[in-house]
Coordinates of C-alpha atoms and ligand atoms in Angstrom, one line a residue:
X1 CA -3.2 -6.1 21.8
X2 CA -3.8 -2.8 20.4
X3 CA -0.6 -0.6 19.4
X4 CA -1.9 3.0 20.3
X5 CA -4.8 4.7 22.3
X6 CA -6.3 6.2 19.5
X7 CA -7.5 3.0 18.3
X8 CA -9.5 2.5 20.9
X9 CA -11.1 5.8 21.6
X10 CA -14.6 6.5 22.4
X11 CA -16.5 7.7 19.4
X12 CA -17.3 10.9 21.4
X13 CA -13.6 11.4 21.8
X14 CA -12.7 10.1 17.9
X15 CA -15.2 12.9 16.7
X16 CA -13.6 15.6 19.2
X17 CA -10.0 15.1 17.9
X18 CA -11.1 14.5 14.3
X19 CA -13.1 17.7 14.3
X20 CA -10.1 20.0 15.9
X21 CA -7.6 18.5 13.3
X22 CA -10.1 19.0 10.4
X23 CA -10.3 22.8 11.8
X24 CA -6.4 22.7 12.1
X25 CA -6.0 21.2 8.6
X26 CA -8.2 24.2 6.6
X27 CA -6.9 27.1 8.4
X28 CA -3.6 25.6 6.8
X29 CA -4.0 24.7 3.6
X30 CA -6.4 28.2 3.6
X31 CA -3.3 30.0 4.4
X32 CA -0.6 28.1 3.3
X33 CA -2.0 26.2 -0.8
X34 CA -3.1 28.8 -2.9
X35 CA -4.8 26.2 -4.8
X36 CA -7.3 25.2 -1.9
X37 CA -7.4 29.3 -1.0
X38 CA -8.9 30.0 -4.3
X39 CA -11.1 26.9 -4.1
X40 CA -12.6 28.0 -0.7
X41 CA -12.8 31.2 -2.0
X42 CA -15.0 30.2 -5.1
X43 CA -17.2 28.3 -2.9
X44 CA -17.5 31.4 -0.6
X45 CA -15.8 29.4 2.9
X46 CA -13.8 30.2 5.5
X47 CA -12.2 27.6 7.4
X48 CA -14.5 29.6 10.4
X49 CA -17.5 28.0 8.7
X50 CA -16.2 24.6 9.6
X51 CA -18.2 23.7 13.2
X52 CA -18.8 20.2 13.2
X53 CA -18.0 17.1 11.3
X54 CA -20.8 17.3 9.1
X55 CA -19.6 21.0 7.8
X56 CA -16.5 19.2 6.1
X57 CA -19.5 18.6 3.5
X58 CA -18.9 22.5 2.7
X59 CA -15.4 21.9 1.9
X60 CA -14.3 20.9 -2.0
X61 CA -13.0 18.2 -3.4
X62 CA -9.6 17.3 -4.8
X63 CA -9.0 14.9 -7.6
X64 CA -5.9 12.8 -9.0
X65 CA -6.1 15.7 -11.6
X66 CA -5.2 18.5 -8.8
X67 CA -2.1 17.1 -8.5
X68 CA -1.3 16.6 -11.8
X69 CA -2.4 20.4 -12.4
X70 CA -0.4 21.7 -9.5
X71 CA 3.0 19.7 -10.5
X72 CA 5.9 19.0 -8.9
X73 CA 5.4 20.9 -5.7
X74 CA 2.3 23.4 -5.6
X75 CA 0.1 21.7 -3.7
X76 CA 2.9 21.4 -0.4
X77 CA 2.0 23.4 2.6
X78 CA 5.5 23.6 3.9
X79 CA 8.8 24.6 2.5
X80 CA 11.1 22.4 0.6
X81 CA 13.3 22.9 3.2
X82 CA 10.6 20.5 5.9
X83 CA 10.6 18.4 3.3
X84 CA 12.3 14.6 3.6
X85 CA 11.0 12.4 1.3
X86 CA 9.1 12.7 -2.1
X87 CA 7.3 9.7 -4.4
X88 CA 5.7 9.4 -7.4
X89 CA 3.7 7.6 -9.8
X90 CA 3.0 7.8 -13.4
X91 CA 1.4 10.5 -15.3
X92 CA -1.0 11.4 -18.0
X93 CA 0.7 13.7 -20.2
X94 CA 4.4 12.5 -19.1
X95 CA 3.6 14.4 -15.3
X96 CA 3.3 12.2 -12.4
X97 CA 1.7 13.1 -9.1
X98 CA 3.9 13.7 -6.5
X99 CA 3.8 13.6 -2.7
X100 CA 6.0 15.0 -0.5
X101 CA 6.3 13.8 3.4
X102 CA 7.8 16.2 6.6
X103 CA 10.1 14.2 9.1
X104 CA 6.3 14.5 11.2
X105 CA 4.9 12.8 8.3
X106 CA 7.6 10.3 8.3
X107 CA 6.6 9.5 11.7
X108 CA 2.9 9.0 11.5
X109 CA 3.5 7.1 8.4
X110 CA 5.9 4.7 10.2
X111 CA 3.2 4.8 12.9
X112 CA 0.1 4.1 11.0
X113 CA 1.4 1.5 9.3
X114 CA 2.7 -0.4 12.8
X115 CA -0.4 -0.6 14.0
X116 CA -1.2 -2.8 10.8
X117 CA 1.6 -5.0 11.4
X118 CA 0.8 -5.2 15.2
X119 CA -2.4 -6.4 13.9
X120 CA -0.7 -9.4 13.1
X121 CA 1.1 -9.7 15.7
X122 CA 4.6 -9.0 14.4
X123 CA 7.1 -7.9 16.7
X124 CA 10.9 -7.4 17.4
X125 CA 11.5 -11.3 16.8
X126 CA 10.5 -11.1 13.8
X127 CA 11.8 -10.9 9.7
X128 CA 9.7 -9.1 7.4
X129 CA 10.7 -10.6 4.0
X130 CA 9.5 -7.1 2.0
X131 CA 8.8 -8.4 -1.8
X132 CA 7.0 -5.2 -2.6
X133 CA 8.6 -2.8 -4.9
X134 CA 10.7 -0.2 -3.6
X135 CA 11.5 3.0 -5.1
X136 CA 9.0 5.7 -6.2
X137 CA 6.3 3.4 -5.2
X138 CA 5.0 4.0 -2.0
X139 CA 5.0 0.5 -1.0
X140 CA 8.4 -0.9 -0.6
X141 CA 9.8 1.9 1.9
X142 CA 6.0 2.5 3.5
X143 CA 6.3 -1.4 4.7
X144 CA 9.7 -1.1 5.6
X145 CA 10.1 1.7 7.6
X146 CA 7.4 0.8 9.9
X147 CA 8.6 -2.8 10.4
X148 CA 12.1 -0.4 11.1
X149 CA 10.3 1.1 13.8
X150 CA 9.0 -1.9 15.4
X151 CA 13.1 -2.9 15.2
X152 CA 11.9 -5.9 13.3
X153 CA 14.4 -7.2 10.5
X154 CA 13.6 -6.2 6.9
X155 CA 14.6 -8.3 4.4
X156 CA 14.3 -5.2 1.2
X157 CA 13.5 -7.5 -2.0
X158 CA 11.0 -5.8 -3.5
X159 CA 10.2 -7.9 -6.4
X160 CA 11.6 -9.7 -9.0
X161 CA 13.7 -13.0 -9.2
X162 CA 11.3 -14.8 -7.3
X163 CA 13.6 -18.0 -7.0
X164 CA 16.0 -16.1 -5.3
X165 CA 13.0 -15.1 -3.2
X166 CA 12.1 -18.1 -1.9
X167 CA 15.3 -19.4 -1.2
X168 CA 16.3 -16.2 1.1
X169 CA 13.0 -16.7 2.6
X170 CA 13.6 -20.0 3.5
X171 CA 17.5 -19.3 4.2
X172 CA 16.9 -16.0 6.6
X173 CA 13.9 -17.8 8.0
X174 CA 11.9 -15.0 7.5
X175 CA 8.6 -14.5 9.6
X176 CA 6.6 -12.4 7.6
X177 CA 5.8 -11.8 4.2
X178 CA 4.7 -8.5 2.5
X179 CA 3.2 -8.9 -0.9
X180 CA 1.0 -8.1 -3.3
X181 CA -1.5 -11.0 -3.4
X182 CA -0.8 -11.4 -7.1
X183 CA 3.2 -11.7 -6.7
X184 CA 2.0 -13.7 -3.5
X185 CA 0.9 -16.6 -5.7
X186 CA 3.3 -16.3 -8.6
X187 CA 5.7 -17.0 -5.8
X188 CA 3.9 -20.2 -4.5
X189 CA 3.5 -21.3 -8.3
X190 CA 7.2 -21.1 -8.6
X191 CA 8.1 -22.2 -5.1
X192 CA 5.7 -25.6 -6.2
X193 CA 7.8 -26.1 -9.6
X194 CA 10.8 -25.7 -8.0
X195 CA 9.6 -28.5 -4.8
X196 CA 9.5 -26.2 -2.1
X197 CA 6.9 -27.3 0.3
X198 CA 5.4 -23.7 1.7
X199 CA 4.2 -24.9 4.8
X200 CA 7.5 -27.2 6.2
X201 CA 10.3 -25.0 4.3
X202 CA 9.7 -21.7 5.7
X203 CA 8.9 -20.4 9.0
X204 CA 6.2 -18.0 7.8
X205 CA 3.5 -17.1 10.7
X206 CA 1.5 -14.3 8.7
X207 CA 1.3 -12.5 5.5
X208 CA 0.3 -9.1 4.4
X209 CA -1.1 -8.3 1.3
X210 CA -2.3 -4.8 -0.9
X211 CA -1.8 -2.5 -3.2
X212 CA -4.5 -4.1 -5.5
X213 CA -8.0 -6.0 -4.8
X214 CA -8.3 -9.2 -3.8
X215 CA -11.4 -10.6 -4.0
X216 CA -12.7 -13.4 -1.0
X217 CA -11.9 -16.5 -3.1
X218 CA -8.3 -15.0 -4.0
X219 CA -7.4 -14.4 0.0
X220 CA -9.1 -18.0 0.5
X221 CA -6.4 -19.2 -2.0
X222 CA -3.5 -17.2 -0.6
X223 CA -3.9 -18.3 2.6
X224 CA -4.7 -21.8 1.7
X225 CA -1.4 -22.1 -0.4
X226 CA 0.9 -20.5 2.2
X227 CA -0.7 -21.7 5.2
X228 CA -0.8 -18.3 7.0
X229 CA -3.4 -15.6 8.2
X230 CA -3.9 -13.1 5.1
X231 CA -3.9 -9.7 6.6
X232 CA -5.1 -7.1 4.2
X233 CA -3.7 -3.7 3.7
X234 CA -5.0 -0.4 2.0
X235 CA -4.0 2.8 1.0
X236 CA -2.3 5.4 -1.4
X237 CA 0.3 7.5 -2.1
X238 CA -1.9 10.8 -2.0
X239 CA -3.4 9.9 1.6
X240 CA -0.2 8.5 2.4
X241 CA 1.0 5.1 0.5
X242 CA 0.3 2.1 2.8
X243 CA -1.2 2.1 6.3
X244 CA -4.2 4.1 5.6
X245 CA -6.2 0.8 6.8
X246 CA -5.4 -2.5 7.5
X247 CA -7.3 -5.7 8.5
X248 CA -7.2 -7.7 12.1
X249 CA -7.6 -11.2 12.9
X250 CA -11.5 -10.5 13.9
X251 CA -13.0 -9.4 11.2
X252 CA -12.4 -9.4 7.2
X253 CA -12.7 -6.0 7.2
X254 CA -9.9 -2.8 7.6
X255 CA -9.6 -0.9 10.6
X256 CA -9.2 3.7 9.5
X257 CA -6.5 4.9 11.0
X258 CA -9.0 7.5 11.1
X259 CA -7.1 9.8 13.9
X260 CA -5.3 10.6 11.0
X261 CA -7.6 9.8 7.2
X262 CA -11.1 11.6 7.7
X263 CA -13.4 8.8 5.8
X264 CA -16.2 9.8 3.9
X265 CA -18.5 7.7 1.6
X266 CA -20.4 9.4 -1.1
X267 CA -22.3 8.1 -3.9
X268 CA -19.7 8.8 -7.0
X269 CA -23.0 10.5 -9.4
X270 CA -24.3 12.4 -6.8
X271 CA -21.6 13.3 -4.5
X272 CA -24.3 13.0 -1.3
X273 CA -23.6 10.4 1.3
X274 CA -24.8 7.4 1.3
X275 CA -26.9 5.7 4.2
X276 CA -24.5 4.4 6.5
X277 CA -23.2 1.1 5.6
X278 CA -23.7 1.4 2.1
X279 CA -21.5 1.5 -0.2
X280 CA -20.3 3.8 -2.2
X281 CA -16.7 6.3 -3.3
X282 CA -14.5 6.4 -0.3
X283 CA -13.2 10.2 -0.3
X284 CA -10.7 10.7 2.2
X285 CA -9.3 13.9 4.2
X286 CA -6.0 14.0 5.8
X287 CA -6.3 15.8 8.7
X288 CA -2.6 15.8 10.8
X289 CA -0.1 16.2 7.7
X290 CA 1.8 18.8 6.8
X291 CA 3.9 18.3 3.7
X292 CA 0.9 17.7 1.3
X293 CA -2.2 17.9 3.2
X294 CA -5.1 16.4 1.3
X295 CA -9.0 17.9 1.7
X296 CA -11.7 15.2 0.7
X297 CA -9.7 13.4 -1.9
X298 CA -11.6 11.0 -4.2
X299 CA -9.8 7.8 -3.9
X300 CA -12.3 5.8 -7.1
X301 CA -12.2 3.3 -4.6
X302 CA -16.0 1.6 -3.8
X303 CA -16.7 0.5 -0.4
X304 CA -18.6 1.1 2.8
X305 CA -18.1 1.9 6.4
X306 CA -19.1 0.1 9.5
X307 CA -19.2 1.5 12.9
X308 CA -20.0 -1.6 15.2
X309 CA -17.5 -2.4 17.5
X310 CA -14.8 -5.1 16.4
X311 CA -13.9 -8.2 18.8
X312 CA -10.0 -6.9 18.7
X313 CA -11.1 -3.9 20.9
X314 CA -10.3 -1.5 18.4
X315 CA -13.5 1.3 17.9
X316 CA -12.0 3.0 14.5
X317 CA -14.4 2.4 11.9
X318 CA -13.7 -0.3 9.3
X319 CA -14.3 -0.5 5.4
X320 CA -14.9 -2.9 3.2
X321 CA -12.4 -4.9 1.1
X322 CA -12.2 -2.6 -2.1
X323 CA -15.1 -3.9 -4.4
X324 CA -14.3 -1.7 -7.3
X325 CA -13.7 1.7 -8.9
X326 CA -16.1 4.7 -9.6
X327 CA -13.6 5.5 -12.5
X328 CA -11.3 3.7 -15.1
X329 CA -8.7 3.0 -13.1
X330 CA -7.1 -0.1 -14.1
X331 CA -4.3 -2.2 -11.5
X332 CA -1.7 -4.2 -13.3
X333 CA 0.9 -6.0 -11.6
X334 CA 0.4 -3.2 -8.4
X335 CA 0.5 -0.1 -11.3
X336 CA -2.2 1.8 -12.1
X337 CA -3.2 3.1 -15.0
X338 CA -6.2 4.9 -17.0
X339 CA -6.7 4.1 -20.6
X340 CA -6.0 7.5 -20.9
X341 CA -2.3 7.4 -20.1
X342 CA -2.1 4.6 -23.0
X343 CA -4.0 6.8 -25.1
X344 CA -2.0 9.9 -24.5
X345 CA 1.5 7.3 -25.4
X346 CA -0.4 6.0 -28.8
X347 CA -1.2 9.9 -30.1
X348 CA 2.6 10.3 -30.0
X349 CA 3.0 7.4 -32.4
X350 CA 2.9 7.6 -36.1
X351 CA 0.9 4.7 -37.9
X352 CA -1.4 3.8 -35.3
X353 CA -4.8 5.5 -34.7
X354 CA -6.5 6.0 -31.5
X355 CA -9.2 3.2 -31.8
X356 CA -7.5 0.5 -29.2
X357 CA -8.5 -1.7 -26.8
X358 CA -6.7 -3.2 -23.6
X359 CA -6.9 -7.0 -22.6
X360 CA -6.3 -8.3 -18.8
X361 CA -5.3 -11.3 -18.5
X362 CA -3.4 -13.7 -16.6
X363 CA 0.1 -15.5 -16.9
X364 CA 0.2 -17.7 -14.7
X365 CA -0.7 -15.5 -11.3
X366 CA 0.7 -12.5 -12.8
X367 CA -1.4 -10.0 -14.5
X368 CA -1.1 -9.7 -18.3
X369 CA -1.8 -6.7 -20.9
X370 CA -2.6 -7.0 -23.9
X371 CA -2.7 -3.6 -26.0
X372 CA -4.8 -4.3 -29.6
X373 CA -3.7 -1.2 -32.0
X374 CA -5.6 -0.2 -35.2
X375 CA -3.1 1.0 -37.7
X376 CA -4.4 4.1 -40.0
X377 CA -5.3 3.6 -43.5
X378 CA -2.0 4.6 -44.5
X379 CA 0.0 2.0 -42.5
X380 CA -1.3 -1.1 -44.0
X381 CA 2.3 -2.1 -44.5
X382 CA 3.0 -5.7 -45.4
X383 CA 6.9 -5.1 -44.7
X384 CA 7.0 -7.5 -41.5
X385 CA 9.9 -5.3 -40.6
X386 CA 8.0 -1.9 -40.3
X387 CA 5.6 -3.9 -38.1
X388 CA 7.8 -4.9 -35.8
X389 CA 9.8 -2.0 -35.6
X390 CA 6.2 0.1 -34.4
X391 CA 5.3 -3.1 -31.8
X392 CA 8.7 -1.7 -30.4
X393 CA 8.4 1.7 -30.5
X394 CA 5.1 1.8 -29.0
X395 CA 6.4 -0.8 -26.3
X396 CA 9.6 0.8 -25.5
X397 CA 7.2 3.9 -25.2
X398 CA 4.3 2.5 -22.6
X399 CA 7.3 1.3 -20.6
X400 CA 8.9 4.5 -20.1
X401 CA 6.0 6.7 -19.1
X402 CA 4.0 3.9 -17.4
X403 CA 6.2 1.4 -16.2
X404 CA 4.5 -1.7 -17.1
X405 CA 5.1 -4.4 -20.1
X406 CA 2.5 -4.7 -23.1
X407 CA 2.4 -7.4 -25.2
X408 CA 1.2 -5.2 -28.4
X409 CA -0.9 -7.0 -31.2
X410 CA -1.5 -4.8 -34.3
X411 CA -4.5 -4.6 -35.5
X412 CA -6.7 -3.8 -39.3
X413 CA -8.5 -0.1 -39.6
X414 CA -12.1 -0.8 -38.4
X415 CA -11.5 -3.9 -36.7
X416 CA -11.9 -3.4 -32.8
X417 CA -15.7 -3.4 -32.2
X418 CA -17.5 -0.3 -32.0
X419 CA -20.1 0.1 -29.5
X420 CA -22.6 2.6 -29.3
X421 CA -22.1 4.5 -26.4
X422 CA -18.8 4.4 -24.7
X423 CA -15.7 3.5 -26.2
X424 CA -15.3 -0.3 -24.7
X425 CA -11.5 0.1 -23.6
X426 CA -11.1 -2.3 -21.3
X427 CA -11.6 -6.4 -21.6
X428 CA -11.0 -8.1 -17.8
X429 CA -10.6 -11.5 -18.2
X430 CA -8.7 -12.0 -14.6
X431 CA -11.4 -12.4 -13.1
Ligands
DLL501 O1 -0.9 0.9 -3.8 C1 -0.1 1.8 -1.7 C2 -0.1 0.4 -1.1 C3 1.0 -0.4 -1.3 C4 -1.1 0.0 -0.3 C5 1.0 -1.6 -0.8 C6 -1.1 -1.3 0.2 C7 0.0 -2.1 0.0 P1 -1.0 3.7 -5.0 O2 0.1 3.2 -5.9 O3 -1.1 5.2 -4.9 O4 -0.6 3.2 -3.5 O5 -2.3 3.0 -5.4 C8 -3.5 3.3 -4.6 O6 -4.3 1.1 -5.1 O7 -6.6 3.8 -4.6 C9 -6.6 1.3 -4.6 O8 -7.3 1.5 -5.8 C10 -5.5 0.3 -4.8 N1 -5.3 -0.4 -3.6 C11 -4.4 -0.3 -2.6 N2 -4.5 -1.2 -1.6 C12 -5.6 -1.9 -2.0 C13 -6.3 -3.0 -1.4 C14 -0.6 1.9 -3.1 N3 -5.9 -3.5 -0.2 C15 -4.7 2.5 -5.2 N4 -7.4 -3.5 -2.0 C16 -5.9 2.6 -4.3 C17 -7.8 -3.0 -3.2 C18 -6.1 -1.4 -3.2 N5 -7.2 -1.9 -3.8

């Protein structure tokens, strides 16, 4: 069962509606972002150059960067007044990228995202038990509106107090779970200390997991443990926050909701395309919103594209589980983060330098970081006090501007190995 047409449209007919809302799209922002009007401009295009698919190869890109440049609001192409909802992560220099959403917005959000869940066959019966955060985040409300739509009953826990989790799980009989696949097994190590039998106690028919990778052997494991279909969702908050892509029984790959997410992949040094089917930097153009429309954004995110026709009956194209990043990008406990955001926090600090590195690890399922600190020459303190006064400060301080927990370990001048080239920043021992 497919939820809408355009899922299963000819790729004569994909192409015809992708190109006139890629036309659409750049007479707007052309008109309506100064940012993307000076950009064309600098390039020497007019949105009347763009003919055919391949021509959105003319157009420029826009980075994570853009929108940190253009905060709150400057790269909107509507008036505050259209505008309904607005999220936002963390920032570099204390600015967070924004994204701003019109009721329309709202709607193909809702939409994109219930074709996922019809994916897995969730309807009206159902209860979505939502344990993905809500707030800012694009997750939590992304998930639940949708399941709104589909007048499924949301259960909004976003996460947290995973016994009481588990036992309003098993109490509301929820039907679905939403998850990240990390607090997905954190839950099952709990619900297993706590004797819950996943399987008999619940009445659980699938899951859906994103927000961060999952490799094969960790959706084997997820699915083993629980004893339901995995089905794997994708996206982000500058595209649109979940629904961008998600997977369907057939296949272990994720169908584009590419009526409404242009997908292009590119190799990340040379910014050509790559033969089809390779893989490469996913860059992705919006082509039907309004609020913040988006030209060929680089997500970071490495995958390919496949065209062949899937067993569900849908024809949209379908990427590859995530298999990395072209950049530093770093996913902790469903945040992300560049070293250069825990950087920008430590330059702040007095008595630390900025020779640090960052350690991933795991707790149990749950990620871990681990922030090693050189102190300057002039710290060398032995007052156990003044030590652990800093730990605090510079704890207190990665919390507030990047919402995640660090266990901090001070370290000697000189004593984080240099390397010759790059800076080794960051140490991933989850895997
Ligand atoms: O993580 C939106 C989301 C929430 C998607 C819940 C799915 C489920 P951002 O916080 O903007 O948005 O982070 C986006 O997270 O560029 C990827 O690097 C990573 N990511 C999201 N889904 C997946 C996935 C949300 N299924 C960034 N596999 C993206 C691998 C993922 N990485």
């Amino acid at each position: 069962m497919i939820y809408c047409k355009a899922e299963s449209y000819t790729r004569k007919r994909m192409q015809r509606v992708q190109l006139e809302n890629i036309q659409e799209t750049v007479k707007r922002v052309y008109s309506l972002v100064p940012f993307y009007k000076e950009k064309f401009d600098d390039l020497g295009i007019n949105p009347k150059d763009i003919e055919s698919l391949d021509d959105i190869r003319k157009l420029p890109f826009t980075k994570k960067q853009d929108l940190r440049n253009n905060y709150p609001y400057g790269l909107f192409a509507v008036d505050m007044d259209e505008i309904v909802r607005i999220h936002s992560s963390s920032g570099t220099t204390g600015k967070p990228t924004v994204v701003g959403y019109t009721a329309k917005d709202m709607n193909i959000w809702s939409e994109v995202m219930a074709r996922i869940f019809y994916m897995g066959g969730v309807n009206s019966s159902d209860i979505l038990h939502n344990a993905i955060g809500y707030g800012l985040f694009t997750g939590g409300l992304g998930f639940h509106e949708a399941a709104q739509r589909m007048k499924v009953a949301v259960i909004p826990s976003s996460t947290g107090f995973t016994s009481r989790q588990l036992l309003l799980m098993k109490d509301f009989k929820a039907t679905v779970l939403n998850t990240t696949p990390s607090f997905a097994l954190h839950m099952a190590e709990t619900a297993k200390k706590e004797g819950y039998n996943l399987k008999k106690d619940l009445q659980l028919k699938c899951g859906f997991y994103g927000g961060e990778p999952a490799s094969k052997g960790l959706k084997d494991e997820i699915k083993d443990i629980w004893g339901i279909p995995f089905y794997e969702v994708y996206g982000l908050s500058e595209i649109i926050g979940p629904g961008v892509a998600g997977g369907c029984k057939h296949s272990d790959r994720l169908h584009i909701n590419e009526d409404h997410f242009y997908p292009e992949i590119l190799d990340p040094d040379t910014l050509e395309p790559v033969k089809e089917g390779e893989r490469g930097e996913l860059v992705l153009t919006t082509i039907t919103k309004q609020g913040l429309p988006i030209i060929r954004y680089r997500t970071g995110d490495i995958t390919s594209l496949d065209f062949t026709p899937c067993r569900c009956g849908r024809t949209t194209v379908k990427m590859e589980s995530v298999v990395g990043r072209s950049d530093d990008m770093i996913i902790v406990g469903g945040v992300n983060i560049f070293p250069s955001q825990i950087e920008h926090v430590l330059s702040n600090i007095e008595g630390v330098s900025l020779n640090y590195q960052i350690i991933l690890d795991k707790k149990g399922y749950l990620d871990k970081l681990e922030l090693d600190v050189e102190l300057t020459d002039n710290m060398m303190s032995d007052s156990v006090n003044e030590l652990q006064k800093l730990k605090a400060e510079i704890q207190k301080d990665i919390l507030n501007n990047l919402y995640i927990h660090a266990e901090i370990k001070l370290v000697q001048p000189n004593s984080i190995q240099r390397s010759a080239g790059k800076a080794v920043r960051i140490i991933d021992k989850r895997k």
